[in-house]
PDB file of C-alpha atoms in Angstrom:
ATOM      1  CA  MET A   1      -0.052   0.081   0.358  1.00  0.00           C
ATOM      2  CA  ASN A   2       1.332   3.615  -0.499  1.00  0.00           C
ATOM      3  CA  ILE A   3       1.244   6.570   1.244  1.00  0.00           C
ATOM      4  CA  ARG A   4      -2.281   7.370  -0.476  1.00  0.00           C
ATOM      5  CA  GLU A   5      -3.681   4.754  -0.479  1.00  0.00           C
ATOM      6  CA  PHE A   6      -3.205   4.172   3.573  1.00  0.00           C
ATOM      7  CA  ALA A   7      -3.831   7.941   4.167  1.00  0.00           C
ATOM      8  CA  SER A   8      -7.159   7.372   2.102  1.00  0.00           C
ATOM      9  CA  SER A   9      -7.289   4.097   4.960  1.00  0.00           C
ATOM     10  CA  LEU A  10      -6.922   5.779   7.600  1.00  0.00           C
ATOM     11  CA  GLN A  11      -9.255   8.556   6.718  1.00  0.00           C
ATOM     12  CA  LYS A  12     -12.355   7.044   6.345  1.00  0.00           C
ATOM     13  CA  ILE A  13     -11.450   5.033   9.181  1.00  0.00           C
ATOM     14  CA  HIS A  14     -10.826   8.282  11.162  1.00  0.00           C
ATOM     15  CA  GLU A  15     -14.555   9.473   9.485  1.00  0.00           C
ATOM     16  CA  GLU A  16     -16.336   6.599  11.483  1.00  0.00           C
ATOM     17  CA  ILE A  17     -14.497   7.511  14.621  1.00  0.00           C
ATOM     18  CA  SER A  18     -15.925  11.353  14.249  1.00  0.00           C
ATOM     19  CA  PHE A  19     -19.230  10.248  13.589  1.00  0.00           C
ATOM     20  CA  THR A  20     -19.722   7.572  16.011  1.00  0.00           C
ATOM     21  CA  PHE A  21     -17.975   9.839  18.450  1.00  0.00           C
ATOM     22  CA  THR A  22     -20.552  12.255  17.167  1.00  0.00           C
ATOM     23  CA  ARG A  23     -23.520  10.510  17.126  1.00  0.00           C
ATOM     24  CA  TYR A  24     -22.927   9.688  21.051  1.00  0.00           C
ATOM     25  CA  GLN A  25     -21.839  13.220  22.523  1.00  0.00           C
ATOM     26  CA  THR A  26     -25.124  14.327  20.818  1.00  0.00           C
ATOM     27  CA  GLN A  27     -27.540  12.384  21.625  1.00  0.00           C
ATOM     28  CA  THR A  28     -26.876  12.141  25.486  1.00  0.00           C
ATOM     29  CA  GLY A  29     -26.232  15.595  24.400  1.00  0.00           C
ATOM     30  CA  LEU A  30     -22.757  15.854  26.660  1.00  0.00           C
ATOM     31  CA  GLN A  31     -20.304  18.011  22.897  1.00  0.00           C
ATOM     32  CA  CYS A  32     -17.637  19.988  23.556  1.00  0.00           C
ATOM     33  CA  LEU A  33     -18.022  23.446  23.351  1.00  0.00           C
ATOM     34  CA  PRO A  34     -18.287  26.157  20.487  1.00  0.00           C
ATOM     35  CA  GLY A  35     -15.153  27.497  20.238  1.00  0.00           C
ATOM     36  CA  CYS A  36     -13.647  25.524  22.565  1.00  0.00           C
ATOM     37  CA  GLY A  37      -9.465  24.724  22.535  1.00  0.00           C
ATOM     38  CA  ARG A  38      -8.853  23.910  25.814  1.00  0.00           C
ATOM     39  CA  CYS A  39      -7.287  20.046  25.375  1.00  0.00           C
ATOM     40  CA  CYS A  40      -5.319  21.269  22.705  1.00  0.00           C
ATOM     41  CA  LEU A  41      -3.321  23.909  24.774  1.00  0.00           C
ATOM     42  CA  ASN A  42      -2.474  21.577  26.859  1.00  0.00           C
ATOM     43  CA  PRO A  43       1.691  20.120  25.648  1.00  0.00           C
ATOM     44  CA  GLU A  44       0.545  16.902  27.513  1.00  0.00           C
ATOM     45  CA  VAL A  45      -1.643  15.319  24.206  1.00  0.00           C
ATOM     46  CA  GLU A  46      -0.185  12.102  22.025  1.00  0.00           C
ATOM     47  CA  SER A  47      -0.212  11.178  18.775  1.00  0.00           C
ATOM     48  CA  THR A  48       1.774   8.673  16.701  1.00  0.00           C
ATOM     49  CA  PRO A  49       3.291   9.862  13.400  1.00  0.00           C
ATOM     50  CA  LEU A  50       1.276   7.240  11.054  1.00  0.00           C
ATOM     51  CA  ASP A  51      -1.892   9.098  12.550  1.00  0.00           C
ATOM     52  CA  MET A  52      -0.808  12.110  11.055  1.00  0.00           C
ATOM     53  CA  ILE A  53       0.308  11.033   7.902  1.00  0.00           C
ATOM     54  CA  PRO A  54      -3.122  12.423   6.245  1.00  0.00           C
ATOM     55  CA  MET A  55      -2.207  15.581   7.651  1.00  0.00           C
ATOM     56  CA  ALA A  56       1.268  15.637   6.395  1.00  0.00           C
ATOM     57  CA  LEU A  57      -0.037  14.743   3.366  1.00  0.00           C
ATOM     58  CA  ALA A  58      -2.521  17.260   2.832  1.00  0.00           C
ATOM     59  CA  ILE A  59       0.328  19.455   4.356  1.00  0.00           C
ATOM     60  CA  TYR A  60       2.097  18.695   0.957  1.00  0.00           C
ATOM     61  CA  ASP A  61      -0.442  18.670  -1.206  1.00  0.00           C
ATOM     62  CA  GLU A  62      -0.562  22.254  -0.226  1.00  0.00           C
ATOM     63  CA  GLY A  63       2.789  22.949  -1.130  1.00  0.00           C
ATOM     64  CA  LYS A  64       3.512  23.726   2.096  1.00  0.00           C
ATOM     65  CA  LEU A  65       5.805  21.093   4.197  1.00  0.00           C
ATOM     66  CA  GLU A  66       9.363  22.700   4.444  1.00  0.00           C
ATOM     67  CA  GLU A  67       6.876  24.743   6.177  1.00  0.00           C
ATOM     68  CA  TRP A  68       5.475  23.119   8.414  1.00  0.00           C
ATOM     69  CA  MET A  69       9.119  20.867   9.602  1.00  0.00           C
ATOM     70  CA  GLU A  70      10.246  24.707   9.831  1.00  0.00           C
ATOM     71  CA  LYS A  71       7.771  25.767  12.534  1.00  0.00           C
ATOM     72  CA  ILE A  72       7.700  22.925  14.420  1.00  0.00           C
ATOM     73  CA  LYS A  73      11.963  22.260  14.956  1.00  0.00           C
ATOM     74  CA  THR A  74      12.367  26.585  15.456  1.00  0.00           C
ATOM     75  CA  SER A  75       9.133  26.541  17.521  1.00  0.00           C
ATOM     76  CA  LYS A  76       9.179  27.304  21.140  1.00  0.00           C
ATOM     77  CA  SER A  77       5.299  26.501  21.803  1.00  0.00           C
ATOM     78  CA  SER A  78       4.947  23.016  23.392  1.00  0.00           C
ATOM     79  CA  TYR A  79       0.586  22.964  22.248  1.00  0.00           C
ATOM     80  CA  CYS A  80      -0.723  21.696  18.748  1.00  0.00           C
ATOM     81  CA  HIS A  81       0.751  23.737  16.440  1.00  0.00           C
ATOM     82  CA  VAL A  82      -2.326  23.331  14.507  1.00  0.00           C
ATOM     83  CA  TYR A  83      -4.062  25.661  17.033  1.00  0.00           C
ATOM     84  CA  VAL A  84      -5.849  28.276  16.345  1.00  0.00           C
ATOM     85  CA  PRO A  85      -6.164  30.454  18.819  1.00  0.00           C
ATOM     86  CA  GLY A  86      -9.890  32.180  18.777  1.00  0.00           C
ATOM     87  CA  GLU A  87      -9.737  35.711  20.335  1.00  0.00           C
ATOM     88  CA  ARG A  88     -10.501  34.933  24.052  1.00  0.00           C
ATOM     89  CA  ASP A  89      -8.364  32.941  26.033  1.00  0.00           C
ATOM     90  CA  GLY A  90      -8.673  29.263  26.140  1.00  0.00           C
ATOM     91  CA  GLU A  91     -11.125  29.531  23.220  1.00  0.00           C
ATOM     92  CA  GLY A  92     -10.111  28.394  19.146  1.00  0.00           C
ATOM     93  CA  LYS A  93     -10.695  25.905  16.747  1.00  0.00           C
ATOM     94  CA  CYS A  94      -8.659  23.393  14.848  1.00  0.00           C
ATOM     95  CA  GLY A  95      -6.965  24.162  11.878  1.00  0.00           C
ATOM     96  CA  ARG A  96      -6.683  21.146  10.396  1.00  0.00           C
ATOM     97  CA  TYR A  97     -10.311  19.797  10.928  1.00  0.00           C
ATOM     98  CA  ARG A  98     -10.172  17.315   8.534  1.00  0.00           C
ATOM     99  CA  GLU A  99      -7.372  15.768   8.799  1.00  0.00           C
ATOM    100  CA  ARG A 100      -7.294  15.493  12.449  1.00  0.00           C
ATOM    101  CA  PRO A 101      -6.117  12.512  14.076  1.00  0.00           C
ATOM    102  CA  SER A 102      -8.148   9.711  16.268  1.00  0.00           C
ATOM    103  CA  LEU A 103      -7.370  11.772  19.017  1.00  0.00           C
ATOM    104  CA  CYS A 104      -8.809  14.638  18.718  1.00  0.00           C
ATOM    105  CA  ARG A 105     -12.134  13.022  17.125  1.00  0.00           C
ATOM    106  CA  MET A 106     -12.698  11.031  20.923  1.00  0.00           C
ATOM    107  CA  PHE A 107     -11.954  13.487  22.984  1.00  0.00           C
ATOM    108  CA  GLY A 108     -14.588  14.796  25.196  1.00  0.00           C
ATOM    109  CA  VAL A 109     -17.297  12.205  26.372  1.00  0.00           C
ATOM    110  CA  ALA A 110     -15.690   8.534  25.670  1.00  0.00           C
ATOM    111  CA  GLY A 111     -15.265   5.134  27.433  1.00  0.00           C
ATOM    112  CA  TYR A 112     -12.568   3.293  28.659  1.00  0.00           C
ATOM    113  CA  TYR A 113     -12.286  -0.025  30.553  1.00  0.00           C
ATOM    114  CA  ASN A 114     -11.685   0.056  34.487  1.00  0.00           C
ATOM    115  CA  LYS A 115      -9.662  -2.160  35.791  1.00  0.00           C
ATOM    116  CA  ASN A 116     -11.720  -5.254  36.591  1.00  0.00           C
ATOM    117  CA  LYS A 117     -12.741  -4.330  32.484  1.00  0.00           C
ATOM    118  CA  GLU A 118     -15.933  -2.736  32.910  1.00  0.00           C
ATOM    119  CA  ILE A 119     -16.444   0.448  30.556  1.00  0.00           C
ATOM    120  CA  VAL A 120     -16.785   3.470  32.228  1.00  0.00           C
ATOM    121  CA  LEU A 121     -17.345   7.119  30.821  1.00  0.00           C
ATOM    122  CA  SER A 122     -15.165   9.866  30.573  1.00  0.00           C
ATOM    123  CA  ILE A 123     -16.195  13.200  30.677  1.00  0.00           C
ATOM    124  CA  CYS A 124     -13.292  16.353  29.794  1.00  0.00           C
ATOM    125  CA  ARG A 125     -13.550  18.210  32.391  1.00  0.00           C
ATOM    126  CA  VAL A 126     -15.286  22.040  30.451  1.00  0.00           C
ATOM    127  CA  ILE A 127     -18.216  19.807  29.896  1.00  0.00           C
ATOM    128  CA  LYS A 128     -18.537  18.255  32.783  1.00  0.00           C
ATOM    129  CA  GLU A 129     -17.567  22.085  34.737  1.00  0.00           C
ATOM    130  CA  ASN A 130     -20.649  23.447  31.709  1.00  0.00           C
ATOM    131  CA  TYR A 131     -22.956  21.272  32.771  1.00  0.00           C
ATOM    132  CA  GLY A 132     -22.008  20.846  36.147  1.00  0.00           C
ATOM    133  CA  GLN A 133     -22.443  17.525  37.141  1.00  0.00           C
ATOM    134  CA  SER A 134     -26.056  17.488  38.148  1.00  0.00           C
ATOM    135  CA  SER A 135     -27.330  17.901  34.341  1.00  0.00           C
ATOM    136  CA  ILE A 136     -25.700  14.811  33.061  1.00  0.00           C
ATOM    137  CA  PRO A 137     -27.762  11.994  32.434  1.00  0.00           C
ATOM    138  CA  SER A 138     -27.776  10.204  34.976  1.00  0.00           C
ATOM    139  CA  ASN A 139     -29.387   7.140  33.217  1.00  0.00           C
ATOM    140  CA  LEU A 140     -26.254   6.973  30.614  1.00  0.00           C
ATOM    141  CA  ASN A 141     -25.664   3.276  29.261  1.00  0.00           C
ATOM    142  CA  ALA A 142     -21.875   2.789  29.624  1.00  0.00           C
ATOM    143  CA  GLN A 143     -22.387  -0.738  27.218  1.00  0.00           C
ATOM    144  CA  GLU A 144     -23.063   1.701  24.856  1.00  0.00           C
ATOM    145  CA  THR A 145     -20.283   4.202  24.667  1.00  0.00           C
ATOM    146  CA  PRO A 146     -17.674   3.809  22.577  1.00  0.00           C
ATOM    147  CA  VAL A 147     -14.852   3.265  24.023  1.00  0.00           C
ATOM    148  CA  MET A 148     -11.135   5.261  22.690  1.00  0.00           C
ATOM    149  CA  SER A 149      -9.274   1.888  23.025  1.00  0.00           C
ATOM    150  CA  ASP A 150     -10.991  -0.322  21.107  1.00  0.00           C
ATOM    151  CA  TRP A 151     -11.350   2.781  17.849  1.00  0.00           C
ATOM    152  CA  SER A 152      -7.349   2.622  18.508  1.00  0.00           C
ATOM    153  CA  LEU A 153      -7.473  -1.684  17.996  1.00  0.00           C
ATOM    154  CA  LYS A 154      -9.610  -0.518  14.623  1.00  0.00           C
ATOM    155  CA  LEU A 155      -6.378   1.553  13.499  1.00  0.00           C
ATOM    156  CA  THR A 156      -4.025  -1.837  13.518  1.00  0.00           C
ATOM    157  CA  THR A 157      -5.944  -2.912  11.014  1.00  0.00           C
ATOM    158  CA  LEU A 158      -3.819  -0.474   8.753  1.00  0.00           C
ATOM    159  CA  ASP A 159      -0.737  -1.066  10.772  1.00  0.00           C
ATOM    160  CA  PRO A 160      -0.049  -2.443  13.415  1.00  0.00           C
ATOM    161  CA  SER A 161       2.584  -0.061  15.391  1.00  0.00           C
ATOM    162  CA  LEU A 162      -0.320   3.065  14.382  1.00  0.00           C
ATOM    163  CA  ILE A 163      -0.588   3.368  18.356  1.00  0.00           C
ATOM    164  CA  HIS A 164       2.385   2.655  20.191  1.00  0.00           C
ATOM    165  CA  GLU A 165       4.868   5.196  18.959  1.00  0.00           C
ATOM    166  CA  ARG A 166       2.874   7.717  20.882  1.00  0.00           C
ATOM    167  CA  VAL A 167       4.206  11.286  21.800  1.00  0.00           C
ATOM    168  CA  PRO A 168       3.447  14.808  22.310  1.00  0.00           C
ATOM    169  CA  ILE A 169       1.660  16.175  18.940  1.00  0.00           C
ATOM    170  CA  ASN A 170       3.662  18.099  17.422  1.00  0.00           C
ATOM    171  CA  ASN A 171       6.797  14.952  17.108  1.00  0.00           C
ATOM    172  CA  ALA A 172       3.657  13.310  15.724  1.00  0.00           C
ATOM    173  CA  LEU A 173       3.276  16.022  12.881  1.00  0.00           C
ATOM    174  CA  LEU A 174       6.924  16.850  12.128  1.00  0.00           C
ATOM    175  CA  LYS A 175       7.693  12.331  12.434  1.00  0.00           C
ATOM    176  CA  ALA A 176       4.856  12.269   9.935  1.00  0.00           C
ATOM    177  CA  LEU A 177       6.038  15.291   7.584  1.00  0.00           C
ATOM    178  CA  GLU A 178       9.643  13.400   7.548  1.00  0.00           C
ATOM    179  CA  LYS A 179       7.648  10.528   6.528  1.00  0.00           C
ATOM    180  CA  VAL A 180       5.609  12.115   3.938  1.00  0.00           C
ATOM    181  CA  ALA A 181       9.094  13.897   2.207  1.00  0.00           C
ATOM    182  CA  PHE A 182      10.147  10.768   2.589  1.00  0.00           C
ATOM    183  CA  TYR A 183       8.131   8.203   1.108  1.00  0.00           C
ATOM    184  CA  MET A 184       6.952  11.901  -2.017  1.00  0.00           C
ATOM    185  CA  SER A 185      10.837  11.552  -2.744  1.00  0.00           C
ATOM    186  CA  TYR A 186      11.168   8.150  -3.341  1.00  0.00           C
ATOM    187  CA  GLU A 187       8.055   8.471  -5.383  1.00  0.00           C
ATOM    188  CA  ASN A 188       9.112  10.584  -7.899  1.00  0.00           C
ATOM    189  CA  THR A 189      12.595   9.918  -8.114  1.00  0.00           C
ATOM    190  CA  LYS A 190      10.235   5.820  -9.257  1.00  0.00           C
ATOM    191  CA  GLU A 191       8.302   7.999 -12.091  1.00  0.00           C
ATOM    192  CA  SER A 192      11.482   9.879 -13.204  1.00  0.00           C
ATOM    193  CA  ASN A 193      12.900   7.058 -14.085  1.00  0.00           C
TER     194      ASN A 193
END
């Protein structure tokens, strides 16, 4: 599978993830607040380089690969470089929303397995604060909650290393840009021969 086929296959799984998690959040009424970008400001957000390939490929196709690589290498900022700040502190948006990685699609309201292998609901602190504990539906069925690790495992059908090399999100994007640069130079060399 070449890098474009890989990116296309990954993008399809990303879209399934978006549909599943957005539908669940809409059904429960527990959704990310409009304009909230606080999770994007967390320097501990991680992704894998392979999960960032669709974004890196889109940047390459726009002719901005070198610009982005330099931006990441020279920036002192630790939050996601794709984040576009809004007018007020903590407000903003993803500058590459269509190509965002799987974690960004699953975050907000999701499930995880506890030590007893039971599904437990995880709700973003900002969502909890906004809705208030009393406004969170008490009848949420944990078994209907999409589980992040189940979807992460689905990503391994494309490449088992897809979920293993977790690094800070900017490093993941830089590594993805480097992979795209390498593969595209190989493709261009192959085509010219």
